[in-house]
């Protein structure tokens, strides 16, 4: 997964909820708070592809948002 795609993924509220759930579970196992950075890295590497595969609409939206041309479309053209 590209860095741009990961950045867009981390802005999705459903993804953040999954990462926080992973963080809680892994922190309980470890006996200490593993931190969001580690949890997000682990979740993206281990679970993101399967999670996105079960959500084709979200996959398409996140892919579209990761494309460079979308920034141009989001800008307003001055009249």
PDB file of C-alpha atoms in Angstrom:
ATOM      1  CA  UNK A   1       0.000   0.000   0.000  1.00  0.00           C
ATOM      2  CA  UNK A   2       1.360   3.420  -0.916  1.00  0.00           C
ATOM      3  CA  UNK A   3       2.008   6.139   1.640  1.00  0.00           C
ATOM      4  CA  UNK A   4      -0.733   8.264   0.046  1.00  0.00           C
ATOM      5  CA  UNK A   5      -3.229   5.414   0.328  1.00  0.00           C
ATOM      6  CA  UNK A   6      -2.232   4.827   3.963  1.00  0.00           C
ATOM      7  CA  UNK A   7      -2.692   8.522   4.745  1.00  0.00           C
ATOM      8  CA  UNK A   8      -6.183   8.503   3.213  1.00  0.00           C
ATOM      9  CA  UNK A   9      -6.970   5.266   5.029  1.00  0.00           C
ATOM     10  CA  UNK A  10      -6.014   6.821   8.371  1.00  0.00           C
ATOM     11  CA  UNK A  11      -8.488   9.651   7.789  1.00  0.00           C
ATOM     12  CA  UNK A  12     -11.449   7.267   7.594  1.00  0.00           C
ATOM     13  CA  UNK A  13     -13.494   7.093  10.808  1.00  0.00           C
ATOM     14  CA  UNK A  14     -14.305   3.396  10.369  1.00  0.00           C
ATOM     15  CA  UNK A  15     -10.630   2.558   9.901  1.00  0.00           C
ATOM     16  CA  UNK A  16      -9.712   4.594  12.981  1.00  0.00           C
ATOM     17  CA  UNK A  17     -12.285   2.655  14.994  1.00  0.00           C
ATOM     18  CA  UNK A  18     -10.749  -0.643  13.827  1.00  0.00           C
ATOM     19  CA  UNK A  19      -7.232   0.553  14.652  1.00  0.00           C
ATOM     20  CA  UNK A  20      -8.325   1.692  18.110  1.00  0.00           C
ATOM     21  CA  UNK A  21      -9.965  -1.689  18.702  1.00  0.00           C
ATOM     22  CA  UNK A  22      -6.725  -3.415  17.605  1.00  0.00           C
ATOM     23  CA  UNK A  23      -4.748  -1.066  19.882  1.00  0.00           C
ATOM     24  CA  UNK A  24      -6.934  -1.939  22.851  1.00  0.00           C
ATOM     25  CA  UNK A  25      -6.719  -5.707  22.259  1.00  0.00           C
ATOM     26  CA  UNK A  26      -2.950  -5.704  21.722  1.00  0.00           C
ATOM     27  CA  UNK A  27      -2.374  -3.377  24.680  1.00  0.00           C
ATOM     28  CA  UNK A  28      -4.344  -5.766  26.895  1.00  0.00           C
ATOM     29  CA  UNK A  29      -2.198  -8.669  25.694  1.00  0.00           C
ATOM     30  CA  UNK A  30       1.041  -6.740  26.223  1.00  0.00           C
ATOM     31  CA  UNK A  31       0.034  -5.314  29.597  1.00  0.00           C
ATOM     32  CA  UNK A  32       0.799  -1.729  28.504  1.00  0.00           C
ATOM     33  CA  UNK A  33      -0.401   0.813  25.949  1.00  0.00           C
ATOM     34  CA  UNK A  34       1.262  -0.046  22.632  1.00  0.00           C
ATOM     35  CA  UNK A  35       0.440   3.378  21.174  1.00  0.00           C
ATOM     36  CA  UNK A  36      -1.485   4.457  18.115  1.00  0.00           C
ATOM     37  CA  UNK A  37       1.526   4.495  15.777  1.00  0.00           C
ATOM     38  CA  UNK A  38       2.391   0.857  16.408  1.00  0.00           C
ATOM     39  CA  UNK A  39      -1.254  -0.201  16.341  1.00  0.00           C
ATOM     40  CA  UNK A  40      -1.915   1.579  13.057  1.00  0.00           C
ATOM     41  CA  UNK A  41       1.216   0.122  11.448  1.00  0.00           C
ATOM     42  CA  UNK A  42       0.296  -3.399  12.577  1.00  0.00           C
ATOM     43  CA  UNK A  43      -3.356  -3.060  11.541  1.00  0.00           C
ATOM     44  CA  UNK A  44      -2.503  -1.697   8.091  1.00  0.00           C
ATOM     45  CA  UNK A  45       0.074  -4.438   7.487  1.00  0.00           C
ATOM     46  CA  UNK A  46      -2.003  -7.297   8.875  1.00  0.00           C
ATOM     47  CA  UNK A  47      -5.676  -6.486   8.434  1.00  0.00           C
ATOM     48  CA  UNK A  48      -6.338  -3.591   6.047  1.00  0.00           C
ATOM     49  CA  UNK A  49      -6.462  -5.613   2.820  1.00  0.00           C
ATOM     50  CA  UNK A  50      -8.978  -8.130   4.189  1.00  0.00           C
ATOM     51  CA  UNK A  51     -11.020  -5.352   5.803  1.00  0.00           C
ATOM     52  CA  UNK A  52     -11.157  -3.374   2.550  1.00  0.00           C
ATOM     53  CA  UNK A  53     -11.951  -6.504   0.529  1.00  0.00           C
ATOM     54  CA  UNK A  54     -15.137  -6.891   2.568  1.00  0.00           C
ATOM     55  CA  UNK A  55     -16.080  -3.266   1.787  1.00  0.00           C
ATOM     56  CA  UNK A  56     -15.885  -2.711  -1.985  1.00  0.00           C
ATOM     57  CA  UNK A  57     -17.581   0.699  -1.852  1.00  0.00           C
ATOM     58  CA  UNK A  58     -15.099   1.976   0.721  1.00  0.00           C
ATOM     59  CA  UNK A  59     -12.191   0.524  -1.256  1.00  0.00           C
ATOM     60  CA  UNK A  60     -13.268   2.404  -4.388  1.00  0.00           C
ATOM     61  CA  UNK A  61     -13.735   5.658  -2.472  1.00  0.00           C
ATOM     62  CA  UNK A  62     -10.349   5.414  -0.744  1.00  0.00           C
ATOM     63  CA  UNK A  63      -8.673   4.566  -4.061  1.00  0.00           C
ATOM     64  CA  UNK A  64     -10.277   7.577  -5.721  1.00  0.00           C
ATOM     65  CA  UNK A  65      -9.191   9.866  -2.881  1.00  0.00           C
ATOM     66  CA  UNK A  66      -5.621   8.593  -3.200  1.00  0.00           C
ATOM     67  CA  UNK A  67      -5.329   9.635  -6.849  1.00  0.00           C
ATOM     68  CA  UNK A  68      -3.347  12.832  -7.571  1.00  0.00           C
ATOM     69  CA  UNK A  69      -6.030  14.312  -9.827  1.00  0.00           C
ATOM     70  CA  UNK A  70      -8.603  14.401  -7.045  1.00  0.00           C
ATOM     71  CA  UNK A  71      -6.817  17.394  -5.487  1.00  0.00           C
ATOM     72  CA  UNK A  72      -7.413  19.337  -8.708  1.00  0.00           C
ATOM     73  CA  UNK A  73     -11.096  18.402  -8.704  1.00  0.00           C
ATOM     74  CA  UNK A  74     -11.464  19.516  -5.086  1.00  0.00           C
ATOM     75  CA  UNK A  75     -10.113  23.016  -5.763  1.00  0.00           C
ATOM     76  CA  UNK A  76     -12.501  25.757  -6.706  1.00  0.00           C
ATOM     77  CA  UNK A  77     -11.825  27.523  -9.953  1.00  0.00           C
ATOM     78  CA  UNK A  78     -12.001  31.323  -9.459  1.00  0.00           C
ATOM     79  CA  UNK A  79     -14.463  33.131 -11.717  1.00  0.00           C
TER      80      UNK A  79
END
